[in-house]
Short mmCIF file of C-alpha atoms in Angstrom, two decimals:
data_model
loop_
_atom_site.label_atom_id
_atom_site.label_comp_id
_atom_site.label_asym_id
_atom_site.label_seq_id
_atom_site.Cartn_x
_atom_site.Cartn_y
_atom_site.Cartn_z
CA MET A 203 -18.95 15.85 0.61
CA ARG A 204 -20.67 13.08 -0.63
CA ALA A 205 -22.53 12.84 -4.08
CA PRO A 206 -25.91 11.77 -3.98
CA ALA A 207 -25.47 7.50 -4.34
CA ARG A 208 -27.80 5.07 -5.87
CA ARG A 209 -29.72 3.15 -3.19
CA HIS A 210 -30.60 -0.77 -3.11
CA PRO A 211 -33.06 -2.90 -1.05
CA LEU A 212 -30.99 -4.29 1.90
CA PRO A 213 -28.80 -7.20 1.33
CA THR A 214 -29.95 -10.35 2.98
CA SER A 215 -28.99 -11.68 6.42
CA LEU A 216 -25.68 -12.82 7.52
CA ARG A 217 -27.40 -14.69 9.76
CA GLY A 218 -27.92 -18.52 11.00
CA PRO A 219 -25.82 -21.77 9.54
CA GLY A 220 -26.57 -19.96 5.99
CA ALA A 221 -24.31 -17.82 6.45
CA PRO A 222 -21.25 -18.21 4.44
CA ASP A 223 -23.92 -18.18 1.37
CA ALA A 224 -25.13 -15.46 2.31
CA ALA A 225 -21.97 -13.43 2.64
CA LEU A 226 -21.29 -14.96 -0.72
CA LEU A 227 -24.15 -13.54 -2.16
CA VAL A 228 -23.70 -10.00 -0.53
CA VAL A 229 -20.61 -10.47 -2.69
CA GLY A 230 -22.05 -11.46 -5.98
CA VAL A 231 -24.80 -8.46 -5.79
CA LEU A 232 -22.05 -5.84 -5.08
CA LEU A 233 -19.90 -7.49 -7.72
CA ALA A 234 -22.68 -7.78 -10.49
CA SER A 235 -24.02 -3.99 -10.00
CA VAL A 236 -21.34 -2.78 -11.83
CA HIS A 237 -21.57 0.81 -12.69
CA PRO A 238 -19.70 3.84 -12.24
CA ALA A 239 -19.35 5.04 -8.31
CA ALA A 240 -21.02 7.22 -6.31
CA ALA A 241 -18.84 10.18 -4.81
CA HIS A 242 -16.84 9.48 -1.43
CA ILE A 243 -14.89 12.16 -1.21
CA VAL A 244 -13.88 15.22 0.87
CA GLY A 245 -13.10 18.75 -0.77
CA GLN A 246 -9.42 19.11 -0.24
CA ALA A 247 -7.74 16.30 1.93
CA GLY A 248 -4.85 17.97 4.33
CA GLY A 249 -1.82 16.11 5.30
CA PHE A 250 -1.47 13.44 8.40
CA SER A 251 -3.49 14.96 10.83
CA SER A 252 -6.41 15.52 8.16
CA GLY A 253 -5.39 11.38 7.23
CA ILE A 254 -5.76 10.82 11.16
CA ALA A 255 -8.62 12.96 11.74
CA HIS A 256 -11.04 11.33 8.43
CA PRO A 257 -11.56 7.43 9.89
CA LEU A 258 -12.28 8.81 12.68
CA THR A 259 -14.76 11.74 12.14
CA GLY A 260 -16.38 9.20 9.44
CA PRO A 261 -19.17 7.03 10.94
CA ASP A 262 -19.68 4.72 8.47
CA HIS A 263 -15.39 4.54 8.21
CA PHE A 264 -15.06 3.71 11.95
CA LEU A 265 -17.80 1.44 12.76
CA ALA A 266 -16.65 -1.01 10.06
CA MET A 267 -12.83 -0.99 10.93
CA LEU A 268 -14.17 -1.10 14.97
CA ALA A 269 -16.12 -3.95 13.38
CA VAL A 270 -13.12 -6.36 11.81
CA GLY A 271 -11.64 -6.08 15.52
CA ILE A 272 -14.41 -6.67 17.68
CA TRP A 273 -15.40 -9.55 15.18
CA GLY A 274 -11.70 -11.14 14.93
CA ALA A 275 -11.64 -10.71 18.92
CA GLN A 276 -14.62 -12.84 19.34
CA MET A 277 -13.49 -15.83 16.42
CA GLY A 278 -10.52 -15.62 18.51
CA GLY A 279 -7.51 -17.45 17.28
CA ARG A 280 -5.69 -16.42 14.54
CA ALA A 281 -8.44 -14.05 13.52
CA VAL A 282 -8.07 -12.00 16.61
CA TRP A 283 -4.91 -10.47 14.00
CA THR A 284 -5.51 -11.96 10.97
CA LEU A 285 -8.76 -10.29 10.00
CA PRO A 286 -7.28 -6.50 11.61
CA VAL A 287 -4.28 -7.22 9.27
CA THR A 288 -6.39 -8.02 6.06
CA PHE A 289 -8.39 -4.83 6.39
CA PRO A 290 -6.08 -2.30 5.51
CA LEU A 291 -3.57 -4.39 3.74
CA ILE A 292 -6.14 -5.04 1.28
CA MET A 293 -8.05 -1.66 1.72
CA THR A 294 -4.40 -0.51 0.45
CA LEU A 295 -5.30 -1.97 -3.14
CA GLY A 296 -9.18 -0.77 -3.25
CA GLY A 297 -6.88 2.88 -2.67
CA ILE A 298 -4.65 2.45 -5.96
CA ALA A 299 -7.64 1.29 -7.80
CA GLY A 300 -9.35 4.30 -6.33
CA MET A 301 -6.36 6.91 -7.16
CA MET A 302 -5.53 5.42 -10.87
CA GLY A 303 -10.29 6.21 -11.25
CA LEU A 304 -10.61 2.44 -11.90
CA PRO A 305 -14.34 1.41 -11.91
CA MET A 306 -15.58 -0.12 -9.19
CA PRO A 307 -18.85 -1.34 -8.07
CA SER A 308 -21.18 1.08 -5.53
CA ILE A 309 -18.79 2.45 -3.25
CA GLU A 310 -21.70 3.97 -0.75
CA LEU A 311 -23.40 0.78 -0.90
CA GLY A 312 -20.21 -1.53 -0.60
CA ILE A 313 -19.88 0.42 2.37
CA ALA A 314 -22.95 0.71 4.50
CA VAL A 315 -23.35 -3.08 3.57
CA SER A 316 -19.76 -3.98 5.13
CA ILE A 317 -21.04 -2.07 8.28
CA VAL A 318 -24.70 -4.18 8.18
CA ALA A 319 -22.59 -8.09 7.96
CA LEU A 320 -19.57 -7.25 10.08
CA GLY A 321 -22.21 -5.49 12.13
CA THR A 322 -24.89 -8.77 11.68
CA ALA A 323 -21.98 -11.05 11.93
CA ILE A 324 -21.01 -9.95 15.57
CA ALA A 325 -24.31 -10.01 16.58
CA ALA A 326 -24.68 -13.92 15.48
CA ALA A 327 -21.68 -14.68 17.05
CA TRP A 328 -20.75 -16.47 13.70
CA ARG A 329 -17.89 -17.84 13.64
CA PRO A 330 -17.03 -19.48 9.93
CA PRO A 331 -14.04 -21.01 8.42
CA GLU A 332 -11.00 -18.60 8.70
CA ALA A 333 -10.82 -17.97 5.09
CA VAL A 334 -14.43 -17.15 4.89
CA ALA A 335 -14.36 -13.97 7.33
CA LEU A 336 -11.15 -13.14 5.74
CA LEU A 337 -12.54 -13.59 2.32
CA MET A 338 -15.75 -11.41 3.59
CA VAL A 339 -13.49 -8.67 5.31
CA ALA A 340 -11.11 -8.63 1.55
CA VAL A 341 -14.11 -7.55 -0.20
CA PHE A 342 -15.76 -4.82 2.34
CA ALA A 343 -11.85 -3.29 2.56
CA LEU A 344 -11.85 -2.70 -1.26
CA PHE A 345 -14.86 -0.31 -0.94
CA HIS A 346 -13.14 1.89 1.93
CA GLY A 347 -9.97 1.08 0.35
CA TYR A 348 -11.67 2.73 -2.88
CA ALA A 349 -13.47 5.87 -1.40
CA HIS A 350 -10.00 6.60 0.21
CA GLY A 351 -7.87 6.41 -2.27
CA ALA A 352 -9.74 8.47 -4.42
CA GLU A 353 -9.58 11.05 -2.34
CA LEU A 354 -5.65 11.17 -2.19
CA PRO A 355 -5.69 13.17 -5.83
CA ARG A 356 -6.98 16.46 -4.35
CA ALA A 357 -5.19 16.07 -0.67
CA ALA A 358 -2.36 18.41 -0.35
CA ASP A 359 0.43 15.76 0.82
CA PRO A 360 -1.39 12.49 -0.72
CA ALA A 361 2.04 10.46 1.22
CA ASN A 362 1.42 11.91 4.61
CA TYR A 363 -2.72 11.67 4.31
CA ALA A 364 -1.53 7.87 3.81
CA ALA A 365 0.08 7.42 6.50
CA GLY A 366 -2.12 9.29 8.89
CA PHE A 367 -5.56 7.37 7.14
CA VAL A 368 -3.18 4.02 7.91
CA ILE A 369 -1.97 4.75 11.68
CA ALA A 370 -5.93 5.99 12.44
CA THR A 371 -6.97 2.71 11.28
CA GLY A 372 -4.71 0.68 13.00
CA ALA A 373 -6.02 2.72 16.26
CA ILE A 374 -9.60 1.46 15.62
CA HIS A 375 -8.90 -2.03 14.81
CA LEU A 376 -6.95 -1.69 18.24
CA LEU A 377 -10.08 -0.34 19.91
CA GLY A 378 -12.07 -3.17 18.37
CA ILE A 379 -10.03 -5.84 19.51
CA ALA A 380 -9.87 -4.93 23.12
CA ILE A 381 -13.79 -4.42 23.38
CA GLY A 382 -13.99 -7.50 21.81
CA LEU A 383 -11.84 -9.22 23.64
CA VAL A 384 -13.66 -7.48 27.16
CA ALA A 385 -17.39 -8.03 25.40
CA THR A 386 -16.96 -11.21 24.78
CA ARG A 387 -16.40 -13.13 28.22
CA PRO A 388 -19.65 -12.01 30.60
CA PHE A 389 -22.84 -13.17 30.35
CA GLY A 390 -22.40 -15.25 27.79
CA GLY A 391 -21.21 -12.97 25.46
CA VAL A 392 -24.14 -10.83 25.16
CA PRO A 393 -22.81 -7.88 25.06
CA ALA A 394 -20.77 -8.04 22.07
CA ARG A 395 -23.59 -9.86 20.24
CA LEU A 396 -25.58 -6.05 20.73
CA ILE A 397 -22.34 -3.85 19.56
CA GLY A 398 -22.62 -5.87 17.09
CA ALA A 399 -26.51 -5.59 16.43
CA ALA A 400 -25.88 -1.79 16.91
CA ILE A 401 -23.37 -1.35 14.62
CA ALA A 402 -25.81 -3.44 12.29
CA LEU A 403 -28.93 -1.53 12.96
CA SER A 404 -26.16 1.32 12.38
CA GLY A 405 -25.71 -0.08 8.49
CA VAL A 406 -29.05 0.44 7.98
CA TRP A 407 -29.59 3.99 8.54
CA PHE A 408 -27.07 4.27 5.95
CA LEU A 409 -28.76 2.03 3.43
CA ALA A 410 -31.33 3.64 4.05
CA ALA A 411 -30.51 7.97 4.19
#
């Protein structure tokens, strides 16, 4: 069950040629707003099956992971695999921080902003330098990882829970890549951009909720 989270105004959009600056601004705002993280903790997480189920039943995490796969496919080149690989790797670091109880910025805010930012990047068909995209994905992965790492000490079987979660994350990324590869081809990539817009609007809903 989620504890009430402090909400902040919607961050600057990532559309257009100024998108790299906007992405860095989002990161800066999040890192500047450090205070105890709002809990994103479910009660007693079980083992392997619970680890698989959680990303699949948590719409905020599902949408972010799906968006990473779609955006990587939309960007093309090495981004097809570097973005989906970077997300779970950095998410692991966030998970360790969550397990250790280290301070992090507003976790719920970071998760919601990640959905808005990634969805907007897809909607705008933004193709930044790979390093910029990786930085953006890595920062957001920290928030998602922290949220899940904070759950692990309460899990009945943390190791199996983590294994199930990683497998589910990879599956969602693969689904996103498949959707991206299919949706970026017809009609000049409009279907992919519409999907991105829908994801971004979902993030706005999470921010306002």
